[in-house]
XYZ file of C-alpha atoms in Angstrom:
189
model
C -21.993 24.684 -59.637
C -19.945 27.589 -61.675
C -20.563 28.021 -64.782
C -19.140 25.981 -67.592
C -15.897 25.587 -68.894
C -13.832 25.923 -72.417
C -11.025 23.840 -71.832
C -8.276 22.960 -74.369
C -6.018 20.087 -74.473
C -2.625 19.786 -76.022
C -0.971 16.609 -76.656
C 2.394 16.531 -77.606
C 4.878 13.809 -78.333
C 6.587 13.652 -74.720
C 6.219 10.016 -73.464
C 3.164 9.438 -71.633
C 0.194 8.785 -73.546
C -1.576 7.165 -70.686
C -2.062 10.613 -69.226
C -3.848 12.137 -72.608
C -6.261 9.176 -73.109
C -7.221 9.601 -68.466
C -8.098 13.040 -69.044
C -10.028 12.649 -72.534
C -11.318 9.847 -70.528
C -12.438 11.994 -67.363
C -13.876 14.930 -69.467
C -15.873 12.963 -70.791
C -16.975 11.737 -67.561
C -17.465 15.755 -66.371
C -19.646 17.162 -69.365
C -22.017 18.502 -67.212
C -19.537 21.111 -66.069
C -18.044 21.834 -69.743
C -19.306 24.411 -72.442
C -16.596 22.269 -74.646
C -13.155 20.983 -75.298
C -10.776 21.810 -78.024
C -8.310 18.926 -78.966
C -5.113 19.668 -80.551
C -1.839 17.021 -81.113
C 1.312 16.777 -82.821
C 2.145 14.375 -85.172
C 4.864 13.059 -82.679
C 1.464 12.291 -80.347
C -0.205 10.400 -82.343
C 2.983 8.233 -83.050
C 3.366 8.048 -79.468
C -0.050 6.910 -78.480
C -0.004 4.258 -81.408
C 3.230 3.060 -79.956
C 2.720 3.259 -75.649
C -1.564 2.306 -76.435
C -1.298 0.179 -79.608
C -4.299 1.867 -80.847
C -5.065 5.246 -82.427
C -8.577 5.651 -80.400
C -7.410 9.297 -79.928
C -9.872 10.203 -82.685
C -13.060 8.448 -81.026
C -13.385 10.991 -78.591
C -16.253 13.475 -79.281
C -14.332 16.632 -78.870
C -13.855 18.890 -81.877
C -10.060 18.264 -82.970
C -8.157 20.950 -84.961
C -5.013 20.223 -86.916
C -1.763 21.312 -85.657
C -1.373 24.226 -87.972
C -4.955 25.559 -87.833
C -4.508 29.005 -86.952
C -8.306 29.732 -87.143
C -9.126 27.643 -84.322
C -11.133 29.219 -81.933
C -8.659 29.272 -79.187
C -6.042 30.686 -81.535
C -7.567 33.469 -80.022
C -8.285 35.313 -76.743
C -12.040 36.387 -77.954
C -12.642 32.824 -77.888
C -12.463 32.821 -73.903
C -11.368 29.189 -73.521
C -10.502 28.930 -69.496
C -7.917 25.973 -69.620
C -4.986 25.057 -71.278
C -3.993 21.853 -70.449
C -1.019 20.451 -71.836
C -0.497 16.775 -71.275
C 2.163 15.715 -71.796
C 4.318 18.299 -72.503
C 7.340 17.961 -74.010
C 10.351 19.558 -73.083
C 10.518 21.349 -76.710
C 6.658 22.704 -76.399
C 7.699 24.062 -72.821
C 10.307 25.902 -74.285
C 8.853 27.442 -77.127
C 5.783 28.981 -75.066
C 8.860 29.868 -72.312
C 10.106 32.140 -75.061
C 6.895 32.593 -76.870
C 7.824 31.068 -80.171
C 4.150 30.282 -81.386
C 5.124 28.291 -84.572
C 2.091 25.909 -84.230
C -1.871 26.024 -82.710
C -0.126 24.324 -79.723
C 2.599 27.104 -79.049
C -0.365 29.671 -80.002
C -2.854 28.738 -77.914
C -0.502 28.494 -74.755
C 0.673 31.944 -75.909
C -3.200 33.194 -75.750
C -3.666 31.318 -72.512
C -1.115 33.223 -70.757
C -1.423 36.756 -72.419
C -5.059 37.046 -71.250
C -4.277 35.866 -67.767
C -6.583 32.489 -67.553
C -5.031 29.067 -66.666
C -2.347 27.328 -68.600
C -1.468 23.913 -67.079
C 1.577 21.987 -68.275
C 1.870 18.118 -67.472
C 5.540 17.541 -67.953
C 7.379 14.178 -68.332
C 10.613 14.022 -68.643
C 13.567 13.491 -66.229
C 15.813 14.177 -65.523
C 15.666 18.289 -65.937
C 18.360 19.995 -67.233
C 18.718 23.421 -66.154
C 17.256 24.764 -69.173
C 14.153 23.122 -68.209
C 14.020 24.607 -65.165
C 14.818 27.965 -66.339
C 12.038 27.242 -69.352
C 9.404 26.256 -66.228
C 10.797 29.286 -64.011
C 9.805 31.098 -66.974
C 6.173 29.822 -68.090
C 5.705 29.992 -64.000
C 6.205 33.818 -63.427
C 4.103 34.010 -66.930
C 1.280 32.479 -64.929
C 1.258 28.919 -65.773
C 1.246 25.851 -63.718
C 4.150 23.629 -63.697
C 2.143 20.001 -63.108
C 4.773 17.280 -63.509
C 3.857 13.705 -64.348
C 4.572 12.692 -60.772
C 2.054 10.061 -59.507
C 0.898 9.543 -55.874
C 1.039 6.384 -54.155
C -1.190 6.580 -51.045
C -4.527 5.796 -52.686
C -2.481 2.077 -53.747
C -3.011 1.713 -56.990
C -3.073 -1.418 -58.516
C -2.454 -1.181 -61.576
C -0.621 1.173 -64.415
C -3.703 3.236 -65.405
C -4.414 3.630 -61.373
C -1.080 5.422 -61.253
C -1.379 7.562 -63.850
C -5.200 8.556 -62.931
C -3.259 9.866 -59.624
C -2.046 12.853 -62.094
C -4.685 13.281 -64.530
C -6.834 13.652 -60.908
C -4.765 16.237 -59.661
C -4.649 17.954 -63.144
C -8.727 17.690 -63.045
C -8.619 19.703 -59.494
C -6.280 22.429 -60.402
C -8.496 22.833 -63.431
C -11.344 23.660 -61.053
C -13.506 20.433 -62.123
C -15.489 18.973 -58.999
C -14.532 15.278 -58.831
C -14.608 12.301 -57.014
C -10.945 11.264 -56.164
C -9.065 10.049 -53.499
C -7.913 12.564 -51.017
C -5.406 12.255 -48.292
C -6.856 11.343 -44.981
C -9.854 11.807 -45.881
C -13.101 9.358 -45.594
């Protein structure tokens, strides 16, 4: 196994809180192959997540979580050497302030870090459907280097239920991180 990673995830206050609470819940389940994980979320989140979950467990993970503002967080910084950005959801608004680098929050920051010193930025976006300034806004965080993921779940494992579905993304999310997992994989035993 590689070595470990520094992973960061964003959660802003696109619909889809579902995907957040998979992947806090799959890092958790991968700790032997991370060095740690940075939580930031907006205050549009955490409204979110009380309203699609009907809880607030987003603060019983153990990950360190910095406020939205915090500036001195570690991966406000490229010394910091966090590997992964992954932004999940991501709104439409948070896509297009890193697209034109607008770093007006540890969110925007970070991504802008991410991409300026080249390491892997992943953006989970939910929304549809996509005007052409989205496009143009993923066009643009693309050719920066980042990785357009969108919310898109796969049906060929069946799911059965809601959370099924939406593990579909946050597994394909966990692979393009680099994370060795078991998943379902097409035509595969």
């Amino acid at each position: 196994m590689g070595k470990k990673k520094k992973v960061i995830v964003a959660v802003t206050g696109a619909s889809g809180s579902v995907y957040a609470k998979l992947l806090l819940d799959s890092l958790l389940k991968l700790s032997d192959q991370i060095e740690s994980v940075g939580v930031v979320m907006s205050d549009n989140a955490k409204e979110v997540w009380r309203f699609e979950l009907g809880n607030e467990d987003y603060d019983q993970y153990p990950f360190i979580f910095y406020p939205k503002m915090d500036f001195n967080a570690p991966f406000a910084s490229g010394s910091a050497k966090y590997d992964t950005m992954i932004i999940i959801p991501c709104s439409m608004g948070t896509l297009g302030r890193i697209a034109h680098g607008i770093s007006n929050d540890l969110i925007s920051r970070a991504a802008d870090v991410v991409l300026k010193e080249r390491r892997k930025l992943i953006a989970v976006v939910r929304d549809t459907p996509f005007s052409l300034i989205h496009i143009n806004n993923m066009k643009i965080v693309t050719e920066a280097g980042g990785i357009i993921c969108p919310a898109n779940p796969s049906f060929y494992s069946l799911p059965k239920s809601i959370e099924e579905v939406a593990q579909t993304v946050v597994s394909r999310v966990i692979d393009l991180v680099g994370f060795e997992q078991d998943s379902y994989r097409w035509n595969e035993e």
